[in-house]
Each structure stands twice: as structure tokens, then as C-alpha cells.
PDB file of C-alpha atoms and ligand atoms in Angstrom:
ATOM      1  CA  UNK B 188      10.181 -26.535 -13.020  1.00 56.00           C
ATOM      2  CA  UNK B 189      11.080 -22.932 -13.913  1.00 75.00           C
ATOM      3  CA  UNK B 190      13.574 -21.423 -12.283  1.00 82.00           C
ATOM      4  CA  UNK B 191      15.308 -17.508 -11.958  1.00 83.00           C
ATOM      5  CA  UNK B 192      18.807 -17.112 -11.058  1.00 87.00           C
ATOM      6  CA  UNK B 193      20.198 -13.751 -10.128  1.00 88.00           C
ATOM      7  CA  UNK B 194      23.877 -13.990 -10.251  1.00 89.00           C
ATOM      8  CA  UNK B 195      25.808 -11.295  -8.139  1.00 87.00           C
ATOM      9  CA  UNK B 196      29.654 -11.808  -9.745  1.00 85.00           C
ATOM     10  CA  UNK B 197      32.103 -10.276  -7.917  1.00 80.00           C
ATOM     11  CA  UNK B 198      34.535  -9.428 -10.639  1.00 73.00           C
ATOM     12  CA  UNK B 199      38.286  -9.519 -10.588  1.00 69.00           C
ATOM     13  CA  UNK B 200      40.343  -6.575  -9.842  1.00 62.00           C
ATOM     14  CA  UNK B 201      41.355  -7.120 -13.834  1.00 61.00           C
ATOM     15  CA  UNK B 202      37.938  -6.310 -14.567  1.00 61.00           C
ATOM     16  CA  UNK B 203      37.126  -2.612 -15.084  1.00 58.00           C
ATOM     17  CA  UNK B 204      34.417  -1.419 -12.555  1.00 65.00           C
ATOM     18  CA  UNK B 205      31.498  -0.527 -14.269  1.00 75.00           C
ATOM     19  CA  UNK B 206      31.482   3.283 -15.005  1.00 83.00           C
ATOM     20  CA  UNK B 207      29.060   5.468 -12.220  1.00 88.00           C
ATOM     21  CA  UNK B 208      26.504   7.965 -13.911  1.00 94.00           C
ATOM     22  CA  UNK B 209      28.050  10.926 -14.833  1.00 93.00           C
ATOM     23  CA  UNK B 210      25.164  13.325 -14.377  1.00 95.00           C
ATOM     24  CA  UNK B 211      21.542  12.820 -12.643  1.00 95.00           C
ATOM     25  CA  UNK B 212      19.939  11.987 -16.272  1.00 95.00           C
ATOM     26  CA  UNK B 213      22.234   8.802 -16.609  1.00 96.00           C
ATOM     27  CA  UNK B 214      21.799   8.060 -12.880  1.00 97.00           C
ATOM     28  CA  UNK B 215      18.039   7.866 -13.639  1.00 97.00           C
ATOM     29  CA  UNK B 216      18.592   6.155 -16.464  1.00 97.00           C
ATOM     30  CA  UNK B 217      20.349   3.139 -15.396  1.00 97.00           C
ATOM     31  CA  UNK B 218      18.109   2.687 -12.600  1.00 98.00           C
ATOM     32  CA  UNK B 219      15.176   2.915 -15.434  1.00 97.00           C
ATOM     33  CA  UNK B 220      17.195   0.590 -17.154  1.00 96.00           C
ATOM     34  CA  UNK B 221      18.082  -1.695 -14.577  1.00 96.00           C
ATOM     35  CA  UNK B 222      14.205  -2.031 -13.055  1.00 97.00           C
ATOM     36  CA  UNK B 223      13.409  -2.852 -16.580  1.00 95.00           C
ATOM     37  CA  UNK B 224      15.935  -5.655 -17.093  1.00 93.00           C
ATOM     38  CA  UNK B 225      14.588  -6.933 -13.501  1.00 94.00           C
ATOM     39  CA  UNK B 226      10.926  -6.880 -14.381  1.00 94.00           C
ATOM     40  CA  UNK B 227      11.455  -8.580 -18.029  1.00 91.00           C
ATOM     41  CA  UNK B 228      13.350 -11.178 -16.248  1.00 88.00           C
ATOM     42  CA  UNK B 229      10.795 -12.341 -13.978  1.00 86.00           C
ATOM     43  CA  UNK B 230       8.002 -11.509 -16.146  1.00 84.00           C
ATOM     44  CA  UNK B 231       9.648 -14.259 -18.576  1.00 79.00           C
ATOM     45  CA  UNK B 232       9.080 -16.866 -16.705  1.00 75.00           C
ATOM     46  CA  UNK B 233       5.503 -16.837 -17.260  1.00 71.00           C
ATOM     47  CA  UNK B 234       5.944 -17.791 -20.092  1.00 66.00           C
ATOM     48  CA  UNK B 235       8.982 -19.678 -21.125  1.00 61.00           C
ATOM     49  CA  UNK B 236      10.220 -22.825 -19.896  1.00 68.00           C
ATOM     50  CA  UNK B 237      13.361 -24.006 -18.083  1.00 72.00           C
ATOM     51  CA  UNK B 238      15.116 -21.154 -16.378  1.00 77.00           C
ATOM     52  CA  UNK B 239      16.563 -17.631 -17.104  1.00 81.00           C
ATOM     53  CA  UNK B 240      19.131 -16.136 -15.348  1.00 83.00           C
ATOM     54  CA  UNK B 241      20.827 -12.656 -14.750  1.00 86.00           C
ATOM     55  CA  UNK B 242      24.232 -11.603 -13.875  1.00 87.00           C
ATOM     56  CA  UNK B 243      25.154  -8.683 -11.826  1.00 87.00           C
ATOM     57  CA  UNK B 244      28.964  -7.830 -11.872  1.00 84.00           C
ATOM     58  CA  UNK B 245      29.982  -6.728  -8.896  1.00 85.00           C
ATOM     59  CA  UNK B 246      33.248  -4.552  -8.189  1.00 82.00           C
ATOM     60  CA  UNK B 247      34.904  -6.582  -5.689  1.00 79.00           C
ATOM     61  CA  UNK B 248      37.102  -3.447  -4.433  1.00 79.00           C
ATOM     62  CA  UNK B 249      33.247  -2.706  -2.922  1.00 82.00           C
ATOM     63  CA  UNK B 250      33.666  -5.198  -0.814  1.00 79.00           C
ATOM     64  CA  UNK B 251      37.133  -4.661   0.723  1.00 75.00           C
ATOM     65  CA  UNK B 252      38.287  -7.426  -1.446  1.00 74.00           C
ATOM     66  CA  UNK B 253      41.325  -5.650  -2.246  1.00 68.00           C
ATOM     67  CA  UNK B 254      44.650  -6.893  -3.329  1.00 67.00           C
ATOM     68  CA  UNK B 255      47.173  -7.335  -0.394  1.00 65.00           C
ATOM     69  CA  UNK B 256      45.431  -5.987   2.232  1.00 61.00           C
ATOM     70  CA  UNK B 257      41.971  -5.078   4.004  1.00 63.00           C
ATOM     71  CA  UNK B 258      41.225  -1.459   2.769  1.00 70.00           C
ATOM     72  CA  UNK B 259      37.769  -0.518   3.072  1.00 77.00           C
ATOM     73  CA  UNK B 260      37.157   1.526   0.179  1.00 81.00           C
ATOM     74  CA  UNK B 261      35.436   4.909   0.523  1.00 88.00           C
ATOM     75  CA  UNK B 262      31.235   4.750   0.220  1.00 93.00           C
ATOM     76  CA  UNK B 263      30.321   6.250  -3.231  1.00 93.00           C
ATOM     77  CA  UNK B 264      26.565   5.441  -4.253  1.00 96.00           C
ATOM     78  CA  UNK B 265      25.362   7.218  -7.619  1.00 97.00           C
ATOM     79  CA  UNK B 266      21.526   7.082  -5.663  1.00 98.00           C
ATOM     80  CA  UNK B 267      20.208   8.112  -2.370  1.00 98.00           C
ATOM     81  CA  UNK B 268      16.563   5.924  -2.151  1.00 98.00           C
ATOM     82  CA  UNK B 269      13.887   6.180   0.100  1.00 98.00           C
ATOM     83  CA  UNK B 270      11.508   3.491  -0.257  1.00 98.00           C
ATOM     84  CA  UNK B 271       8.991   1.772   2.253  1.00 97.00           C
ATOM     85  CA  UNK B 272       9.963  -0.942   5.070  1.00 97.00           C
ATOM     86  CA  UNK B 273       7.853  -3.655   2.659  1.00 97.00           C
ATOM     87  CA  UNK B 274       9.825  -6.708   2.938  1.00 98.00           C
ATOM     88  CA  UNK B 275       8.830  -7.238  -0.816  1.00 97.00           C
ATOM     89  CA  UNK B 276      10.248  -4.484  -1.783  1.00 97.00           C
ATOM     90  CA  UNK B 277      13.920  -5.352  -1.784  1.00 97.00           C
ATOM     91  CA  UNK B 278      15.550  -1.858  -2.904  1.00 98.00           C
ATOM     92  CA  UNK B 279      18.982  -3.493  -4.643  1.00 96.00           C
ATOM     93  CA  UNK B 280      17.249  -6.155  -6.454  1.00 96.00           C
ATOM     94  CA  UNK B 281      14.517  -4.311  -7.894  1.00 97.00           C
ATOM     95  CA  UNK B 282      16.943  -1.654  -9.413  1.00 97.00           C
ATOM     96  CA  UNK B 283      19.696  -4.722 -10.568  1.00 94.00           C
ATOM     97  CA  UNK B 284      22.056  -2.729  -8.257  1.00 94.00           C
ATOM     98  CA  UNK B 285      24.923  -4.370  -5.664  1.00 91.00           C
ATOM     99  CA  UNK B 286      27.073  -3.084  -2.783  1.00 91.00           C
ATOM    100  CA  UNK B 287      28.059   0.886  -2.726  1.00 92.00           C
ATOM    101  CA  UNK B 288      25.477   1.520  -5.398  1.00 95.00           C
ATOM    102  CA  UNK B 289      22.869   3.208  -3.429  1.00 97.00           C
ATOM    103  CA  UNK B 290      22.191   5.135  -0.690  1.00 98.00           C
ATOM    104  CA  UNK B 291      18.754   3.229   0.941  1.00 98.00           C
ATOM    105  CA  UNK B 292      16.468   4.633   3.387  1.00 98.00           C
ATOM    106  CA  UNK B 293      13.467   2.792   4.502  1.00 97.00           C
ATOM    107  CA  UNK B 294      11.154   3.833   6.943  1.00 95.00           C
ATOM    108  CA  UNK B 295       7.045   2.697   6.623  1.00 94.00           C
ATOM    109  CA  UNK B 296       5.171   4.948   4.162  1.00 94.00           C
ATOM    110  CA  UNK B 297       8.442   6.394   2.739  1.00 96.00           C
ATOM    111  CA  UNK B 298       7.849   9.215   4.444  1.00 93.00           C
ATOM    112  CA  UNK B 299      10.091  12.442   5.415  1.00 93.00           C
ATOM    113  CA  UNK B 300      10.532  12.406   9.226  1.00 90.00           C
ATOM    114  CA  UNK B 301      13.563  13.941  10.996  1.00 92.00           C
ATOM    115  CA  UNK B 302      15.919  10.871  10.827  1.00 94.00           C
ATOM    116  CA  UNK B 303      15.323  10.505   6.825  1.00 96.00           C
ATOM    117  CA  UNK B 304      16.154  14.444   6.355  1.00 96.00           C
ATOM    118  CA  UNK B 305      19.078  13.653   8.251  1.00 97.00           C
ATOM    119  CA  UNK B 306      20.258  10.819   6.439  1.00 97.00           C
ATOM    120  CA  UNK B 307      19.520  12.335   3.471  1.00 97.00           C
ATOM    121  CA  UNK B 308      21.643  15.430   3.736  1.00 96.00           C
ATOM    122  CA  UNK B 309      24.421  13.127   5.335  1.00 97.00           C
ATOM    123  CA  UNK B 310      24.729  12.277   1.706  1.00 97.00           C
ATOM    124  CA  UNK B 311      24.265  14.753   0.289  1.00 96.00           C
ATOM    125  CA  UNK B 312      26.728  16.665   2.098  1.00 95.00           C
ATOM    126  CA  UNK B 313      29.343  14.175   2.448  1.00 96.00           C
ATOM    127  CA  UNK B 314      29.123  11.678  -0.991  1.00 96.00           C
ATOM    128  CA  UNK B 315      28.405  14.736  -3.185  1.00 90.00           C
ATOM    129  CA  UNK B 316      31.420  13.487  -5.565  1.00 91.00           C
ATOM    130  CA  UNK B 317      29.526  10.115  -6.684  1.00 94.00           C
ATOM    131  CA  UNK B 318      25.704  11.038  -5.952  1.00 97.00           C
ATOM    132  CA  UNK B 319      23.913  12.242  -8.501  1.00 96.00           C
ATOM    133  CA  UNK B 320      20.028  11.254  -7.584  1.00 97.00           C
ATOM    134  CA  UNK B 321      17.710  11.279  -4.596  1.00 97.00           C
ATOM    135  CA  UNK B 322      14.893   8.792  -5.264  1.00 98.00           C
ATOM    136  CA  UNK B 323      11.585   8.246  -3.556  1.00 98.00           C
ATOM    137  CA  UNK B 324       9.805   5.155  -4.118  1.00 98.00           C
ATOM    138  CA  UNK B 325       6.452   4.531  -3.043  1.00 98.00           C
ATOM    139  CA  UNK B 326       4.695   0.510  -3.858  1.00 98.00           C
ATOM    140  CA  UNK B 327       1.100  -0.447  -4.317  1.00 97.00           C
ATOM    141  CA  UNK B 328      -0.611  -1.636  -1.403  1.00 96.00           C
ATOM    142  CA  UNK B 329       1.348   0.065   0.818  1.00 96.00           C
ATOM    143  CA  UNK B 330       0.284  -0.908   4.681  1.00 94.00           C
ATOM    144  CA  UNK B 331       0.821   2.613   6.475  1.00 94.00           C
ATOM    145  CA  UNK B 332      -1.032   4.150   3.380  1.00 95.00           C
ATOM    146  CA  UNK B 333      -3.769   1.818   3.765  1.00 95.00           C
ATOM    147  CA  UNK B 334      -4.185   2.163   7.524  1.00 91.00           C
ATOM    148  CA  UNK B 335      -3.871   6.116   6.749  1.00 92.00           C
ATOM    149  CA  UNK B 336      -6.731   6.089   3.888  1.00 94.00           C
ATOM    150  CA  UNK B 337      -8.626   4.063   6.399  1.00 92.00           C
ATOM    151  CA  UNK B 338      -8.492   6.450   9.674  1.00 90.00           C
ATOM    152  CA  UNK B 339      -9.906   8.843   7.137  1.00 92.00           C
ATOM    153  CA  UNK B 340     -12.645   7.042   5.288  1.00 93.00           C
ATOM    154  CA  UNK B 341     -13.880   5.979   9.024  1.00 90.00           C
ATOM    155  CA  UNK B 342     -12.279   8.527  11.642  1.00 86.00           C
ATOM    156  CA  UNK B 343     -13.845   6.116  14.345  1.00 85.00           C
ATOM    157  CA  UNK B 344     -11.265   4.029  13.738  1.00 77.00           C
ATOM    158  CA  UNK B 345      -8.729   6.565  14.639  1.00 76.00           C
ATOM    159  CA  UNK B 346      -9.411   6.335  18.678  1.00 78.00           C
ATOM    160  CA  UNK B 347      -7.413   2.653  18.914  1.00 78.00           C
ATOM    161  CA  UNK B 348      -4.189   4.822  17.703  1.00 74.00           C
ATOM    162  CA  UNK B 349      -4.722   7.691  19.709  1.00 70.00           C
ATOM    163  CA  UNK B 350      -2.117   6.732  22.444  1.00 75.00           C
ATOM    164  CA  UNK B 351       0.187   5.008  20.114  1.00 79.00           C
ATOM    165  CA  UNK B 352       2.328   8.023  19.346  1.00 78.00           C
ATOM    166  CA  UNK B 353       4.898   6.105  17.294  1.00 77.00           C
ATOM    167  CA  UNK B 354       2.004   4.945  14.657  1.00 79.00           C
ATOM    168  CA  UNK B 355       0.400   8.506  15.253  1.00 81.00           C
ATOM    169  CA  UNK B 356       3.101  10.193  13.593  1.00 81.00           C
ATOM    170  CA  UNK B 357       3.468   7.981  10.563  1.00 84.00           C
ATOM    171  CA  UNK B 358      -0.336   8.354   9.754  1.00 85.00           C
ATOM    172  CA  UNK B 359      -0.721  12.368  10.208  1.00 83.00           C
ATOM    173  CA  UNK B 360       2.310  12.652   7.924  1.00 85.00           C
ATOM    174  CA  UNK B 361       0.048  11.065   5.297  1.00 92.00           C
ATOM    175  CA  UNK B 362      -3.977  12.383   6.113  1.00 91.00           C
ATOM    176  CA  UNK B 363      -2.930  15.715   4.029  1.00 93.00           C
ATOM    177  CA  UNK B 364      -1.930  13.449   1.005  1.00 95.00           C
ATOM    178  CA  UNK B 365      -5.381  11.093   1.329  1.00 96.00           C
ATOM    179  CA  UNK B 366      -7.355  13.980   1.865  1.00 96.00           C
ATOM    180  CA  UNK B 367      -6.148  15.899  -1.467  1.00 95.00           C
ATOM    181  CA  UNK B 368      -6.263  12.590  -3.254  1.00 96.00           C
ATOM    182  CA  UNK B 369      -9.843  12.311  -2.010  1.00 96.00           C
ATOM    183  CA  UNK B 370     -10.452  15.850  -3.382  1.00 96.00           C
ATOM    184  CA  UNK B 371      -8.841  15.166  -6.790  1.00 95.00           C
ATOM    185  CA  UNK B 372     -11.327  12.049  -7.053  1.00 95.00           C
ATOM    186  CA  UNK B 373     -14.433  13.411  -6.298  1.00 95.00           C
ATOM    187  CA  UNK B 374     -13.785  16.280  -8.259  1.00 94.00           C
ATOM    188  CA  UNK B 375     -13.509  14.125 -10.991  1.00 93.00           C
ATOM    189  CA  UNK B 376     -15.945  11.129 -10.716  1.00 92.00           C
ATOM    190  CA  UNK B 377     -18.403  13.591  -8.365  1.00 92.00           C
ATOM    191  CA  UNK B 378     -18.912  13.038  -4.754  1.00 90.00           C
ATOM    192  CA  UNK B 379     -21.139   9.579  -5.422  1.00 93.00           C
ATOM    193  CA  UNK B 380     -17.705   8.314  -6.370  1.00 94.00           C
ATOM    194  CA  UNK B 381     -17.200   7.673  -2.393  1.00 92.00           C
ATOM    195  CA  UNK B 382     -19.729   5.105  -2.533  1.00 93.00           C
ATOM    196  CA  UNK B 383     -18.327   3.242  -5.216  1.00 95.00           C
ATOM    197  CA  UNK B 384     -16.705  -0.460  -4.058  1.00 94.00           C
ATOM    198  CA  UNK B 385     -13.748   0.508  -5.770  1.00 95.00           C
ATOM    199  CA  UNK B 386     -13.416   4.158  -4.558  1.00 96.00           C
ATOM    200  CA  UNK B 387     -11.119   2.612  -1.104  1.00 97.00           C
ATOM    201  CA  UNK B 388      -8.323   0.904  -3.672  1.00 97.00           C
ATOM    202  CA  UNK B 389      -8.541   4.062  -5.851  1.00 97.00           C
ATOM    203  CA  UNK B 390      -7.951   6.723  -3.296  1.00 97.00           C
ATOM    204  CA  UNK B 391      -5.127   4.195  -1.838  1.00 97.00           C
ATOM    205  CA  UNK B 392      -3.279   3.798  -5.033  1.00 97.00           C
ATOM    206  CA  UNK B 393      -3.861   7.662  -5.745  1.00 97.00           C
ATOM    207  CA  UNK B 394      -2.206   8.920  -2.372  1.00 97.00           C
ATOM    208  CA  UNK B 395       0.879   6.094  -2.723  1.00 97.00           C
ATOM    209  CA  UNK B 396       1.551   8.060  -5.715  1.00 97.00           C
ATOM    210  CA  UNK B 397       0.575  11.525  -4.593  1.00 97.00           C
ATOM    211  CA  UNK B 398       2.546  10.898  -1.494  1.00 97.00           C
ATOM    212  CA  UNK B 399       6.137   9.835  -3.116  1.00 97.00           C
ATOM    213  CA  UNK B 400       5.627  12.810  -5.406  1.00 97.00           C
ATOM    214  CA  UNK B 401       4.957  15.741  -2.459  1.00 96.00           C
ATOM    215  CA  UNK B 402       8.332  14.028  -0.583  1.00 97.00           C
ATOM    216  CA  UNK B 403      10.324  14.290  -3.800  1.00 97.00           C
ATOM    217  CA  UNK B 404       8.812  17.671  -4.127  1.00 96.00           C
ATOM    218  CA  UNK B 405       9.991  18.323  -0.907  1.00 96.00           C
ATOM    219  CA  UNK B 406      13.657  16.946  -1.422  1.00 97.00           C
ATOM    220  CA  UNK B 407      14.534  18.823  -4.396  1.00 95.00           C
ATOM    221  CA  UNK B 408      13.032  21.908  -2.769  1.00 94.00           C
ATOM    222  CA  UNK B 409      15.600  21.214   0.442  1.00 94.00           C
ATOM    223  CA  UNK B 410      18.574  19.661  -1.361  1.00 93.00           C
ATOM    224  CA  UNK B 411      18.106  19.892  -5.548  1.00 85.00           C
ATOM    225  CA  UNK B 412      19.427  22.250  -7.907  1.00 84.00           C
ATOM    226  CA  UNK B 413      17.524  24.035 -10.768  1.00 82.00           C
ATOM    227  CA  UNK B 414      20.367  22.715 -12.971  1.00 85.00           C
ATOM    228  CA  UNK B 415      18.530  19.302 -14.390  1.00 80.00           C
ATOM    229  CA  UNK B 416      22.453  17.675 -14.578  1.00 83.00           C
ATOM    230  CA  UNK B 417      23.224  18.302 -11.350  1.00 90.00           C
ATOM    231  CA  UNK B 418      21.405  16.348  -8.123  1.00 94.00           C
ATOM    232  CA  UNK B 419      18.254  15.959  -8.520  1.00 96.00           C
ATOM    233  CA  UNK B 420      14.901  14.057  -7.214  1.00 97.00           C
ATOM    234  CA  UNK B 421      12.873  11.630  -8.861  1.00 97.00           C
ATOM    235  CA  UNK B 422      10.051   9.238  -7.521  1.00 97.00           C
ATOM    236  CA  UNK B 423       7.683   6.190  -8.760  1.00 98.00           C
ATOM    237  CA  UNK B 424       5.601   3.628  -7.514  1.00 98.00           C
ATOM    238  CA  UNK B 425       6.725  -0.131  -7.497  1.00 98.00           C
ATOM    239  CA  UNK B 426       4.117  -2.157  -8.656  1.00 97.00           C
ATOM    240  CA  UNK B 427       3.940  -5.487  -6.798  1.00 97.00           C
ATOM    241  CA  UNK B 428       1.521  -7.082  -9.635  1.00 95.00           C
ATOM    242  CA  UNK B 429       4.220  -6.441 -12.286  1.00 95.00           C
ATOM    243  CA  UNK B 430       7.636  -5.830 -10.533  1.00 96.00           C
ATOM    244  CA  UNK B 431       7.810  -2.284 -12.778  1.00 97.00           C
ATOM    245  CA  UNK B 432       8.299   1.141 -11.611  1.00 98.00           C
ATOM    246  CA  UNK B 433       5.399   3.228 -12.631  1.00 96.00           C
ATOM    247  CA  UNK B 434       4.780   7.096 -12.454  1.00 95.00           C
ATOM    248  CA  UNK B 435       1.945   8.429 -14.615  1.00 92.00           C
ATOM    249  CA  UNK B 436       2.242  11.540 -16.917  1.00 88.00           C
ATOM    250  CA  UNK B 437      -0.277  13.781 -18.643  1.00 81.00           C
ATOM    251  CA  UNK B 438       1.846  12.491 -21.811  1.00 83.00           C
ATOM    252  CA  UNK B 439       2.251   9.347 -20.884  1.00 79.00           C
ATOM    253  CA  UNK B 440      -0.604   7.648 -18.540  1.00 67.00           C
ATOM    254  CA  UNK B 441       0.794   4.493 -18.207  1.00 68.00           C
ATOM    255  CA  UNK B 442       4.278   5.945 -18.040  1.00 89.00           C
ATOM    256  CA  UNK B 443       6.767   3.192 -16.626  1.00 93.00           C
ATOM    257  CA  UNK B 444       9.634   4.326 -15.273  1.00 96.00           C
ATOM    258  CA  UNK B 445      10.728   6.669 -12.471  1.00 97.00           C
ATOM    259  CA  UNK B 446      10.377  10.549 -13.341  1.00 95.00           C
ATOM    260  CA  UNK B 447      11.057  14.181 -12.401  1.00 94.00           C
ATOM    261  CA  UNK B 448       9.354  15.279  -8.429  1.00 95.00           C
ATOM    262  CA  UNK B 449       6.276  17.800  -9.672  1.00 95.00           C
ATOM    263  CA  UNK B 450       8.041  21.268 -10.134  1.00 93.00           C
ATOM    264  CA  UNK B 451       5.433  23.906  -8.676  1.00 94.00           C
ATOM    265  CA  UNK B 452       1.684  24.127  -7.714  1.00 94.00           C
ATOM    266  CA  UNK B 453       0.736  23.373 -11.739  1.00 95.00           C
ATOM    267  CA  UNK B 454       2.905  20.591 -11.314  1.00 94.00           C
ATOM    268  CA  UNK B 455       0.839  18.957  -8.802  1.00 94.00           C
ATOM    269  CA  UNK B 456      -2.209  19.823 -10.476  1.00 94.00           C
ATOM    270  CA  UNK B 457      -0.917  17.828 -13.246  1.00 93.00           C
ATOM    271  CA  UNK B 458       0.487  14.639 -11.994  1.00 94.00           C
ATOM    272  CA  UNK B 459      -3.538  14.636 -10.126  1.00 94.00           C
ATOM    273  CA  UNK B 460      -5.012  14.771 -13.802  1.00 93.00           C
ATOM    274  CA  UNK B 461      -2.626  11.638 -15.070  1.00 94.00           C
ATOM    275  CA  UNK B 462      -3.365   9.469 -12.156  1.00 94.00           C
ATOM    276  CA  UNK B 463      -6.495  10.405 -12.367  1.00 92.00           C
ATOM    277  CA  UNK B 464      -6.646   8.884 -15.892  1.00 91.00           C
ATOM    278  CA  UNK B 465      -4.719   6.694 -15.898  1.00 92.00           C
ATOM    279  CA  UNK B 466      -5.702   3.287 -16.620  1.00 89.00           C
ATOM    280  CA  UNK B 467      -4.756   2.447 -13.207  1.00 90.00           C
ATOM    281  CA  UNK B 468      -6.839   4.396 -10.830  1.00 91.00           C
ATOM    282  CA  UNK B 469      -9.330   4.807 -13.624  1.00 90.00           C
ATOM    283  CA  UNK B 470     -10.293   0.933 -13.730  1.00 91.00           C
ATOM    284  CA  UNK B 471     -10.940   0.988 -10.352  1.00 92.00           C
ATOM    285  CA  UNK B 472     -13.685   3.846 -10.429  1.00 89.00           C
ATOM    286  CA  UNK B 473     -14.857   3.427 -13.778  1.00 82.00           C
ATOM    287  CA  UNK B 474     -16.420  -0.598 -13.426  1.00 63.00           C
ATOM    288  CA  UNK B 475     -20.311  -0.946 -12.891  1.00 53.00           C
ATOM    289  CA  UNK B 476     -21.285  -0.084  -9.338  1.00 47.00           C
TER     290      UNK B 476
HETATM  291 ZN1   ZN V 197       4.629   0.363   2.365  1.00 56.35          ZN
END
């Protein structure tokens, strides 16, 4: 039988700890990096017998394991995330990353409520010296997405959720999001589109990636700097079929990989033209009726 072992080593205090980003472009880049190494290691066992196995080495200072003594060391991730609640999306493990590396938020729909903006600028305002990277990550087939995409295909099915404020408030968050993405589709594909049997998964998929876009948008408006080196936000959709990060670009449709939030109004404009072609979203609208 085929097996995967993720190792987390907790390395001696001989062992240097390994070195945190310097600037946001090698924060992004390790978490590239390290979602990469995670997907190619599962995606192996597809196809190869026996079993594979990954080591993670672990600073045991993180920990508290310190010589002589019980000193907690100070909290210094190089990444604040916010990602869904979707138990199978396991923030650390999908990014390779162990104790004091990030900085996770997880509330359904990743969305920015009052308690995330306040988490968030507790980092930023008080772990400024390591952090280097606010992250929003959306997955595909996101629940609150899904129930959101479906109060607005059939508003009838709104009235169950009308008294259930809690539930209420993650869904309005995200009906401006569907309803764009619905825009951006039947502009497209023409308003037939919404009769298409794949036009549901489509807008679905489009707003998971519309809506961790707007929300990095959104943090680098409230807490980035123009200076590309200095904290900045990123955001991407994990892809539960493949285990990969994915964010499409006008130059790169398929792009895999987390990337810069949108920049401006044309910057929104564009990210709708790459998901919109992308072989994604695309494959869903584009099969025989
Ligand atoms: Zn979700």
C-alpha cells in the first residue's frame, strides 16, 4: 500500500533555524514554494509505488524547547493568512509551514468581518519586525460561497435564513461578489449562459476567486504599502482536486501560485477577463448544453 509521511523534525538548538523572508517577495515565495513541494508530494503517489515522505524542520526554540529553562519565545510569523473554516483546508500543511510561521485566521467564506480586521492589524501592528505578507486564501467548493451563489440564483431560498442573523451576515458579505461574478459571465457567454447546467459551478468557482481578490484588495488598501518589499497582500484559491494554489492571470490563465491583490478598478477588470478564460471556469460554460 502507498503511503505519505510528513515528518515535522524538531531540530536541535545546534541546528541553525531556518532563515525568515527578508522582504514580502521571498515571503511569497516560500509559501509558493512550499505549496508546491506539498502538492508534488501527494500528487506522487498516484503514481509511484511504496511511500514518499517529507521532512519539515522545525525550530524547537518555537516551541519553548529551550535550553535550561521554559522561555516562551516571542511570536514572529513571516505570514498573516486568512483562509476558510474548511476542515480540508489545513492552513500549515498546505503551505509546508510549522509552529510561529504564520499568522492564521479562519472564519467561513474567508471573509473580512470586524474580528478578522482586528486580528489582522493586531499583527500588523504588533509583529511588524518578522511579518512581511497578509494572505487571503479562498478553496473550491467553498460551502458559505455555495449557499451565497444559491440565495441568489433562487432568492426564495433566502426566507429560511432570514432570522438567522449569524448566517445572514456571512452571506450579504458575499451577494456583491456573486452578483459581479454573475455580471462578468453573462457579459461574456450572453445572458442564455444562466441556463446552462454548468453556469451554477461556474459562477461559484468565479466568486471564490473574485471574493479572495476584493478582501486582499481591501487589506492592502487598509494595511499595505505602495513599496512592493515592504508588507504586502496576496491571495489564491486552494484547489481541493489538485492540492495547488491557483490564481489566474491575463498572462498566465492557469497561473499556479498565489499573486499580487488587484491594484485599482482596471485591476479588477482584469483578473474578471483571466478567470473568465481560464480553462477553469471556461470548461464549465463552454461543454454542449
Ligand atoms: Zn469555505
Amino acid at each position: 500500500m502507498k503511503t505519505v509521511d510528513i515528518t515535522y523534525r524538531y531540530e536541535t538548538q545546534d541546528t541553525p533555524a531556518i532563515p525568515r523572508p527578508s522582504d514580502s517577495g521571498a515571503a511569497l515565495l516560500r509559501l509558493n514554494n512550499g505549496n508546491h513541494a506539498f502538492a508534488t508530494l501527494l500528487k506522487s503517489l498516484s503514481h509511484e509505488s511504496g511511500g514518499v515522505q517529507q521532512i519539515i524542520s522545525v525550530d524547537s526554540r518555537d516551541l519553548g524547547l529551550l535550553p535550561g529553562g521554559e522561555v516562551v519565545r516571542e511570536q514572529r510569523p513571516f505570514a498573516a493568512i486568512l483562509g476558510c473554516s474548511d476542515a480540508r483546508v489545513p492552513v500549515e500543511l498546505i503551505f509546508n509551514e510549522g509552529p510561529n510561521d504564520l499568522f492564521v485566521i479562519r472564519v467561513a467564506g474567508n471573509g473580512l468581518g470586524t474580528e478578522v480586521l482586528g486580528s489582522l492589524k493586531y499583527a500588523v501592528d504588533h509583529l511588524r519586525g518578522s511579518l512581511k505578507l497578509i494572505v487571503v486564501l479562498g478553496h473550491s467548493g467553498c460551502g458559505a460561497i455555495t449557499a451565497a451563489a444559491d440565495v441568489f440564483l433562487n432568492p426564495a431560498g433566502y426566507l429560511p435564513l432570514a432570522t438567522t442573523h449569524s448566517l445572514r451576515n456571512i452571506l450579504d458579505g458575499l451577494l456583491v461578489v456573486i452578483q459581479a461574478s454573475a455580471r462578468k459571465i453573462q457579459g461574456a457567454f450572453g445572458s442564455d449562459i444562466s441556463r446552462h447546467p454548468g453556469y451554477r459551478q461556474a459562477l461559484i468557482e468565479a466568486s471564490i476567486i473574485t471574493n479572495a481578490a476584493l478582501a486582499a484588495y481591501s487589506i492592502q488598501q487598509e494595511f499595505g504599502t505602495s513599496d512592493p518589499t515592504k508588507l504586502q497582500a496576496v491571495y489564491g484559491v486552494y484547489l481541493l482536486e489538485t492540492r495547488q494554489v491557483w490564481t489566474p492571470r491575463v498572462s498566465e490563465l492557469n497561473g499556479i501560485g498565489l499573486a499580487a491583490a488587484p491594484r485599482d478598478a482596471a485591476g479588477f477588470v482584469e483578473l474578471g477577463d483571466a478567470i473568465i478564460r481560464s480553462d477553469r471556469i471556461a470548461s464549465l460554460v463552454q461543454t454542449k448544453k
